[in-house]
Structure formats: structure tokens, C-alpha cells
Tab-separated table of C-alpha atoms and ligand atoms in Angstrom:
chain	number	residue	atom	x	y	z
A	351	MET	CA	-101.539	-21.498	43.102
A	352	LYS	CA	-100.689	-23.172	46.434
A	353	VAL	CA	-100.877	-21.824	49.991
A	354	LEU	CA	-98.140	-22.499	52.536
A	355	ASN	CA	-98.254	-21.429	56.161
A	356	PHE	CA	-94.803	-21.634	57.773
A	357	GLY	CA	-95.652	-21.170	61.428
A	358	SER	CA	-95.848	-22.173	65.058
A	359	LEU	CA	-97.597	-25.109	66.665
A	360	ASN	CA	-98.119	-24.612	70.410
A	361	VAL	CA	-99.717	-26.681	73.116
A	362	ASP	CA	-101.832	-24.123	75.007
A	363	TYR	CA	-102.286	-24.584	78.781
A	364	VAL	CA	-105.285	-22.416	79.512
A	365	TYR	CA	-106.089	-21.318	83.083
A	366	THR	CA	-109.394	-19.719	84.027
A	367	VAL	CA	-108.750	-16.827	86.420
A	368	ASP	CA	-110.695	-14.120	88.230
A	369	HIS	CA	-108.166	-11.535	87.145
A	370	MET	CA	-104.724	-11.595	85.491
A	371	VAL	CA	-102.019	-12.461	88.007
A	372	GLN	CA	-99.998	-9.444	89.228
A	373	GLY	CA	-96.252	-9.272	89.905
A	374	GLY	CA	-95.529	-10.911	93.285
A	375	GLU	CA	-99.030	-12.406	93.514
A	376	THR	CA	-99.884	-16.126	93.793
A	377	LEU	CA	-103.285	-16.749	92.258
A	378	ASN	CA	-105.589	-19.739	92.470
A	379	THR	CA	-107.157	-20.765	89.174
A	380	SER	CA	-110.543	-22.420	88.814
A	381	LYS	CA	-109.864	-24.589	85.751
A	382	MET	CA	-107.106	-25.785	83.424
A	383	ASP	CA	-107.685	-26.912	79.848
A	384	ILE	CA	-105.200	-28.032	77.213
A	385	PHE	CA	-105.806	-27.027	73.591
A	386	LEU	CA	-103.877	-27.186	70.340
A	387	GLY	CA	-102.882	-23.720	69.229
A	388	GLY	CA	-100.079	-21.480	68.077
A	389	LYS	CA	-100.744	-18.539	65.802
A	390	GLY	CA	-99.427	-20.521	62.836
A	391	PHE	CA	-101.482	-23.643	63.464
A	392	ASN	CA	-104.621	-21.640	64.278
A	393	GLN	CA	-104.354	-19.745	60.994
A	394	SER	CA	-103.916	-22.991	59.058
A	395	ALA	CA	-106.932	-24.404	60.905
A	396	ALA	CA	-108.989	-21.340	59.939
A	397	LEU	CA	-107.921	-21.588	56.296
A	398	ALA	CA	-108.724	-25.303	56.169
A	399	LYS	CA	-112.055	-24.939	57.989
A	400	ALA	CA	-112.934	-22.155	55.537
A	401	GLY	CA	-112.328	-24.682	52.752
A	402	ALA	CA	-108.857	-23.672	51.504
A	403	ALA	CA	-106.160	-26.212	50.631
A	404	VAL	CA	-103.330	-25.228	52.974
A	405	TYR	CA	-99.917	-26.751	53.599
A	406	HIS	CA	-98.570	-26.193	57.106
A	407	ALA	CA	-94.786	-26.197	57.653
A	408	GLY	CA	-93.266	-26.163	61.113
A	409	GLN	CA	-91.803	-28.322	63.836
A	410	ILE	CA	-93.263	-30.320	66.705
A	411	GLY	CA	-91.477	-32.041	69.573
A	412	ASP	CA	-92.045	-35.433	71.213
A	413	ASP	CA	-95.209	-34.103	72.849
A	414	GLY	CA	-96.785	-32.696	69.671
A	415	LEU	CA	-98.171	-35.709	67.852
A	416	ASN	CA	-101.778	-34.609	68.412
A	417	PHE	CA	-101.147	-31.881	65.877
A	418	LEU	CA	-100.871	-34.471	63.111
A	419	GLU	CA	-104.248	-35.965	64.053
A	420	ALA	CA	-105.792	-32.491	64.131
A	421	CYS	CA	-104.340	-31.737	60.685
A	422	GLN	CA	-106.117	-34.808	59.398
A	423	GLU	CA	-109.364	-33.828	61.101
A	424	TYR	CA	-109.336	-30.234	59.778
A	425	GLY	CA	-107.906	-31.064	56.330
A	426	ILE	CA	-104.489	-29.370	56.678
A	427	HIS	CA	-101.670	-30.866	54.550
A	428	SER	CA	-99.048	-31.912	57.107
A	429	ASP	CA	-96.234	-33.177	54.838
A	430	TYR	CA	-93.975	-30.306	55.905
A	431	ILE	CA	-94.479	-30.653	59.666
A	432	ARG	CA	-91.227	-32.085	60.996
A	433	LYS	CA	-90.917	-34.069	64.229
A	434	CYS	CA	-87.874	-33.201	66.351
A	435	ILE	CA	-86.395	-34.377	69.612
A	436	GLY	CA	-87.340	-32.140	72.551
A	437	LYS	CA	-90.380	-30.122	73.535
A	438	SER	CA	-92.966	-28.543	71.271
A	439	GLY	CA	-93.746	-24.872	71.709
A	440	HIS	CA	-96.198	-24.225	74.513
A	441	THR	CA	-98.032	-21.376	76.160
A	442	ILE	CA	-99.492	-20.569	79.540
A	443	ILE	CA	-102.668	-18.601	78.929
A	444	GLN	CA	-104.769	-16.855	81.550
A	445	VAL	CA	-108.369	-16.182	80.557
A	446	ASP	CA	-110.336	-13.843	82.837
A	447	LYS	CA	-114.068	-13.437	83.471
A	448	LYS	CA	-114.430	-11.100	80.498
A	449	GLY	CA	-112.790	-13.615	78.162
A	450	GLN	CA	-109.640	-11.507	77.779
A	451	ASN	CA	-106.307	-13.316	77.793
A	452	CYS	CA	-102.630	-12.983	78.708
A	453	ILE	CA	-100.140	-15.316	77.015
A	454	LEU	CA	-96.685	-16.532	78.075
A	455	LEU	CA	-94.962	-18.226	75.148
A	456	TYR	CA	-92.186	-20.832	75.157
A	457	GLY	CA	-90.828	-21.382	71.626
A	458	GLY	CA	-89.528	-24.973	71.953
A	459	SER	CA	-89.306	-26.738	68.580
A	460	ASN	CA	-90.783	-23.690	66.814
A	461	ARG	CA	-87.442	-21.998	67.331
A	462	THR	CA	-85.017	-24.653	66.083
A	463	ILE	CA	-85.888	-24.398	62.399
A	464	THR	CA	-82.804	-24.572	60.151
A	465	GLU	CA	-82.055	-22.883	56.816
A	466	GLU	CA	-81.800	-26.349	55.321
A	467	PHE	CA	-85.377	-27.153	56.379
A	468	VAL	CA	-86.645	-23.811	55.047
A	469	ASN	CA	-84.945	-24.430	51.676
A	470	GLU	CA	-86.337	-27.947	51.488
A	471	VAL	CA	-89.910	-26.799	52.205
A	472	LEU	CA	-89.810	-23.764	49.914
A	473	SER	CA	-88.404	-25.838	47.034
A	474	ASN	CA	-91.936	-27.260	46.705
A	475	PHE	CA	-93.478	-23.832	46.036
A	476	GLU	CA	-93.176	-21.334	43.223
A	477	GLU	CA	-93.910	-17.849	41.967
A	478	GLY	CA	-97.448	-16.726	42.776
A	479	ASP	CA	-97.942	-19.219	45.624
A	480	PHE	CA	-99.011	-17.630	48.929
A	481	LEU	CA	-96.819	-17.820	52.041
A	482	ILE	CA	-98.392	-16.969	55.407
A	483	LEU	CA	-96.142	-16.039	58.328
A	484	GLN	CA	-96.391	-14.928	61.952
A	485	ASN	CA	-93.564	-14.228	64.408
A	486	GLU	CA	-93.478	-17.324	66.606
A	487	ILE	CA	-90.753	-19.206	64.693
A	488	ASN	CA	-87.057	-18.446	64.205
A	489	LEU	CA	-85.465	-17.509	60.841
A	490	LEU	CA	-88.295	-15.206	59.777
A	491	PRO	CA	-85.944	-12.754	57.957
A	492	TYR	CA	-84.409	-15.684	56.035
A	493	ILE	CA	-87.786	-17.200	55.122
A	494	ILE	CA	-89.032	-13.836	53.850
A	495	ASP	CA	-85.911	-13.304	51.730
A	496	VAL	CA	-85.976	-16.772	50.137
A	497	ALA	CA	-89.735	-16.655	49.469
A	498	TYR	CA	-89.494	-13.160	47.971
A	499	LYS	CA	-86.716	-14.279	45.615
A	500	LYS	CA	-88.995	-17.078	44.425
A	501	GLY	CA	-91.795	-14.568	43.755
A	502	MET	CA	-94.156	-15.904	46.429
A	503	VAL	CA	-96.909	-13.615	47.748
A	504	ILE	CA	-95.992	-12.979	51.378
A	505	VAL	CA	-98.718	-12.488	53.996
A	506	LEU	CA	-97.477	-11.403	57.416
A	507	ASN	CA	-99.254	-11.286	60.738
A	508	PRO	CA	-96.506	-9.462	62.705
A	509	SER	CA	-97.372	-11.018	66.026
A	510	PRO	CA	-95.891	-11.094	68.594
A	511	MET	CA	-93.908	-7.955	67.810
A	512	ASP	CA	-90.219	-7.893	68.738
A	513	ASP	CA	-86.831	-6.698	67.447
A	514	ASN	CA	-86.415	-9.855	65.376
A	515	LEU	CA	-89.494	-8.913	63.422
A	516	LEU	CA	-88.294	-5.374	62.892
A	517	SER	CA	-85.058	-6.803	61.444
A	518	CYS	CA	-87.052	-8.354	58.556
A	519	ASP	CA	-87.264	-6.570	55.225
A	520	LEU	CA	-90.968	-5.788	55.496
A	521	SER	CA	-91.015	-4.112	52.068
A	522	LYS	CA	-91.145	-7.686	50.708
A	523	VAL	CA	-94.529	-8.291	52.365
A	524	SER	CA	-97.659	-8.065	50.165
A	525	TYR	CA	-100.336	-8.360	52.870
A	526	PHE	CA	-100.122	-7.235	56.494
A	527	LEU	CA	-102.811	-8.382	58.932
A	528	LEU	CA	-102.200	-6.738	62.269
A	529	ASN	CA	-103.795	-5.075	65.262
A	530	GLU	CA	-103.490	-1.469	66.419
A	531	ILE	CA	-100.709	-2.202	68.898
A	532	GLU	CA	-98.606	-3.919	66.247
A	533	GLY	CA	-99.429	-1.108	63.802
A	534	ALA	CA	-98.261	1.479	66.346
A	535	GLN	CA	-95.056	-0.469	66.988
A	536	ILE	CA	-94.185	-0.742	63.287
A	537	THR	CA	-94.979	2.887	62.429
A	538	GLY	CA	-94.127	4.626	65.726
A	539	GLU	CA	-97.488	6.445	65.325
A	540	THR	CA	-99.340	7.059	68.592
A	541	ASP	CA	-102.509	8.500	67.025
A	542	LEU	CA	-104.383	5.270	66.206
A	543	ALA	CA	-106.452	6.907	63.462
A	544	LYS	CA	-103.278	7.682	61.522
A	545	ILE	CA	-101.785	4.169	61.619
A	546	PRO	CA	-103.252	2.975	58.259
A	547	GLU	CA	-101.865	5.955	56.335
A	548	LYS	CA	-98.517	5.668	58.122
A	549	LEU	CA	-98.289	1.994	57.173
A	550	LEU	CA	-99.008	2.901	53.560
A	551	ASP	CA	-96.325	5.630	53.674
A	552	LEU	CA	-93.840	2.946	54.714
A	553	TYR	CA	-95.112	0.163	52.412
A	554	PRO	CA	-96.970	1.855	49.528
A	555	ASP	CA	-97.638	-1.347	47.578
A	556	ALA	CA	-98.895	-3.348	50.544
A	557	LYS	CA	-102.452	-4.430	51.235
A	558	ILE	CA	-103.164	-3.859	54.904
A	559	VAL	CA	-105.873	-5.152	57.233
A	560	LEU	CA	-105.832	-3.433	60.605
A	561	THR	CA	-108.029	-4.951	63.310
A	562	LEU	CA	-109.427	-2.415	65.760
A	563	GLY	CA	-110.948	-4.494	68.580
A	564	HIS	CA	-114.524	-3.341	69.307
A	565	ASN	CA	-114.290	-0.919	66.394
A	566	GLY	CA	-114.003	-3.701	63.842
A	567	SER	CA	-111.317	-3.595	61.178
A	568	VAL	CA	-110.246	-1.640	58.147
A	569	TYR	CA	-108.628	-2.645	54.848
A	570	VAL	CA	-106.381	-0.121	53.124
A	571	ASP	CA	-104.243	-0.097	50.015
A	572	LYS	CA	-103.096	2.799	47.878
A	573	CYS	CA	-106.427	2.893	46.003
A	574	GLN	CA	-109.094	2.196	48.606
A	575	THR	CA	-110.182	2.067	52.243
A	576	ILE	CA	-112.862	-0.436	53.296
A	577	PRO	CA	-114.176	-0.484	56.882
A	578	GLN	CA	-115.772	-3.533	58.529
A	579	GLY	CA	-117.798	-3.557	61.752
A	580	ILE	CA	-117.996	-6.308	64.361
A	581	TYR	CA	-120.719	-8.846	65.085
A	582	LYS	CA	-121.755	-8.629	68.730
A	583	VAL	CA	-121.610	-11.882	70.687
A	584	GLU	CA	-121.146	-13.091	74.261
A	585	THR	CA	-117.361	-13.288	74.719
A	586	VAL	CA	-116.037	-16.394	76.481
A	587	ASP	CA	-112.428	-16.459	75.285
A	588	THR	CA	-110.789	-14.172	72.727
A	589	THR	CA	-107.892	-16.596	72.044
A	590	ALA	CA	-107.461	-17.254	68.287
A	591	ALA	CA	-109.971	-14.584	67.223
A	592	GLY	CA	-107.258	-12.729	65.291
A	593	ASP	CA	-105.994	-15.984	63.774
A	594	THR	CA	-109.508	-16.895	62.648
A	595	PHE	CA	-109.831	-13.477	61.035
A	596	THR	CA	-106.509	-13.890	59.205
A	597	GLY	CA	-107.244	-17.428	57.985
A	598	TYR	CA	-110.751	-16.620	56.754
A	599	PHE	CA	-109.714	-13.323	55.128
A	600	ILE	CA	-106.891	-14.988	53.171
A	601	SER	CA	-109.041	-17.981	52.203
A	602	GLU	CA	-111.499	-15.610	50.517
A	603	ILE	CA	-108.783	-13.560	48.811
A	604	ILE	CA	-107.143	-16.626	47.264
A	605	SER	CA	-110.486	-17.862	46.017
A	606	GLY	CA	-111.079	-14.552	44.251
A	607	LYS	CA	-113.797	-13.083	46.503
A	608	SER	CA	-114.071	-9.307	47.010
A	609	ILE	CA	-112.254	-7.616	49.854
A	610	SER	CA	-115.572	-6.539	51.402
A	611	TYR	CA	-116.817	-10.121	51.422
A	612	ALA	CA	-113.505	-11.390	52.830
A	613	LEU	CA	-113.694	-8.838	55.664
A	614	GLU	CA	-117.304	-9.679	56.414
A	615	ILE	CA	-116.892	-13.457	56.631
A	616	ALA	CA	-113.644	-13.037	58.602
A	617	ALA	CA	-115.488	-10.831	61.117
A	618	LYS	CA	-118.318	-13.374	61.399
A	619	ALA	CA	-115.958	-16.333	61.836
A	620	SER	CA	-113.913	-14.593	64.526
A	621	ALA	CA	-117.115	-13.558	66.338
A	622	ILE	CA	-118.003	-17.256	66.608
A	623	THR	CA	-114.483	-18.143	67.795
A	624	VAL	CA	-114.749	-15.847	70.830
A	625	THR	CA	-117.958	-17.551	71.991
A	626	ARG	CA	-116.038	-20.689	72.960
A	627	LYS	CA	-112.906	-21.679	74.781
A	628	GLY	CA	-109.574	-22.579	73.297
A	629	ALA	CA	-107.591	-21.915	70.161
A	630	ALA	CA	-107.770	-24.180	67.074
A	631	PRO	CA	-110.835	-26.189	68.231
A	632	SER	CA	-112.833	-22.977	68.741
A	633	ILE	CA	-112.525	-21.937	65.082
A	634	PRO	CA	-115.761	-22.566	63.153
A	635	TYR	CA	-116.154	-24.371	59.841
A	636	ARG	CA	-117.503	-22.358	56.877
A	637	ASN	CA	-120.860	-24.095	57.094
A	638	GLU	CA	-121.423	-22.777	60.619
A	639	VAL	CA	-120.288	-19.266	59.700
A	640	GLU	CA	-122.655	-19.122	56.735
A	641	ASN	CA	-125.589	-20.498	58.718
A	642	THR	CA	-125.312	-18.349	61.836
A	643	ASN	CA	-127.689	-15.421	62.193
A	644	PHE	CA	-125.900	-12.424	63.639
A	645	PHE	CA	-127.841	-9.532	65.164
B	591	LIG	O1	-103.247	-16.239	68.786
B	591	LIG	C1	-103.503	-17.193	69.773
B	591	LIG	C2	-102.320	-18.087	69.944
B	591	LIG	O2	-101.232	-17.317	70.425
B	591	LIG	C3	-102.496	-19.178	70.965
B	591	LIG	O3	-103.043	-20.359	70.431
B	591	LIG	C4	-101.114	-19.343	71.553
B	591	LIG	O4	-100.500	-20.556	71.224
B	591	LIG	C5	-100.313	-18.152	71.058
B	591	LIG	O5	-99.417	-18.513	70.111
């Protein structure tokens, strides 16, 4: 069984701010850092750092060659990362004193994927292989349909949420990993406590992991509910915490570990991610996760 992540690669421009800039305001920033990121790339980095063999498919522009070096460093298979003319995807991220962020996303080469490219990549995968998706590339409905026809196991992190995502046939998704806001947007449920059951009403065969911020996370499927708490740490930057959680959770599931264990190690890994700045580089390797004492 192989694991493919068809997803975004973004150059993140990260600005340290006192507070998030308001409409009409000009705000001085105290620092600017550039990191490799993108929800897709971060999740591949988390899978690879957890020890999984992951293939990343996606597109970079003229300015994205560092991604190939990082793939080599982290152990991500990069055969299906295509170089195109033009700009890579990029973001402008504000990180405030509490480590919270705001993200402006420019799709760039993440949004010029063609059906031909999708077909070419997916022709290398078969029934039972895992496909991990987020919503920062174009053609998501097409990718889901083709992968489903092949019998691939589809994992979706429906982020960022938009109408394009809601136009996908989400009944073809086997695993959803999402936060409360995304859960509320998909179900229309405003009572947060009811989101897991509403998701199961809509997608009865799905396996769902809902992250709940300071309240941890919860796994639900039609047979069981498993809660997971958080590990308390000093937060520096929350960027890529959700991606770390997704990558680690899926790495454990594909290697046959229990759901409880997958939730626990995913929570630990994402707790470490928030203690340092940046996206992909802030994601810990398995060794560090297993050797950190959490209180
Ligand atoms: O989830 C964090 C990621 O979201 C960042 O790396 C940024 O690129 C945006 O895609």
C-alpha cells in the first residue's frame, strides 16, 4: 500500500506583529522570516518525519526549487512534483504575541494543475493506496472522482473551506481531519458539541477526526468515539500544528497502530510544532516526539 499526498507547496512569508492588522491600518512588523510550507507540503513533511514513505504530488514555480531539497532532507518522494513557469504558491502570514496566525494565500502554481497531470500521477497508484488532500490546489472534485474510481482510500483535510470544496462529492471521502470551524461549515451546525454526530449523519461510513483547539480532539466513526486531550506547551507559532496532527495521525493509521495511539502521538507532535516558528521546518521527527517528556 502506497501513500500519495496531492497538495500545495507554498513559500510562507511570516511577519511577527503586535496584533493582527486591521482594515485601513498600516502596521509595522518586527521581523520577517521565510519558510517552506503549504498545507500539502507540511502534511507530507509530517508523514515523512514520522517515518512513513510518502509521495508528494503538486506543482512549484521558478522560485520553488528549495522544496526539492527539503523533500530530500525529510525523505519525501518528489517524483510527482512538477516544475512550471511562473510563481509558486505563497502566503503572507502574521503571527502575533500569542503565537496565533492570520494567513493570506496566493495559489500560484498550486492552481494550474491539469487533468492530464492528475491522470498521469494517479496512474501510478492503485486500489487500497491512500490519497491525502487539502483544499489549496485546483481540480479537487476531479481528483476525488478519479481516485475513488480507482478504489483509493481518500483522506481529506477540508481546509481552507470554500464553495469549491463544497462542490466535491464528499461521500467518497474515507477520513476527514478538520477543525470545528470547518465542521460547522460542512454541517451547518452551530452547536459545536453536535458537529461530530452531524458529520456522521451526512457521511455514515466516514472516519472523522475533529480538532477542538484547547479542548484537544475527538475521533468518531459509526462504532466509537475516542477523545484526546492536549499537551500543554509554551506557544510560539501555531502554524502547521493542524498539518502535523494530520500527518502523524495518518502515518500511525497506515502502519496499523490503534486510533488512540495515533491520536496521542499526533497531539504530542503538534504540541512540539507550536513551540517553534515556521511551517515545515517546525515539525518534529518521530525520535523527538517519542523522547519528549510532556507534563
Ligand atoms: O497550515 C499552515 C499552512 O497554511 C502554511 O504553511 C501556509 O502555507 C498555509 O497554506
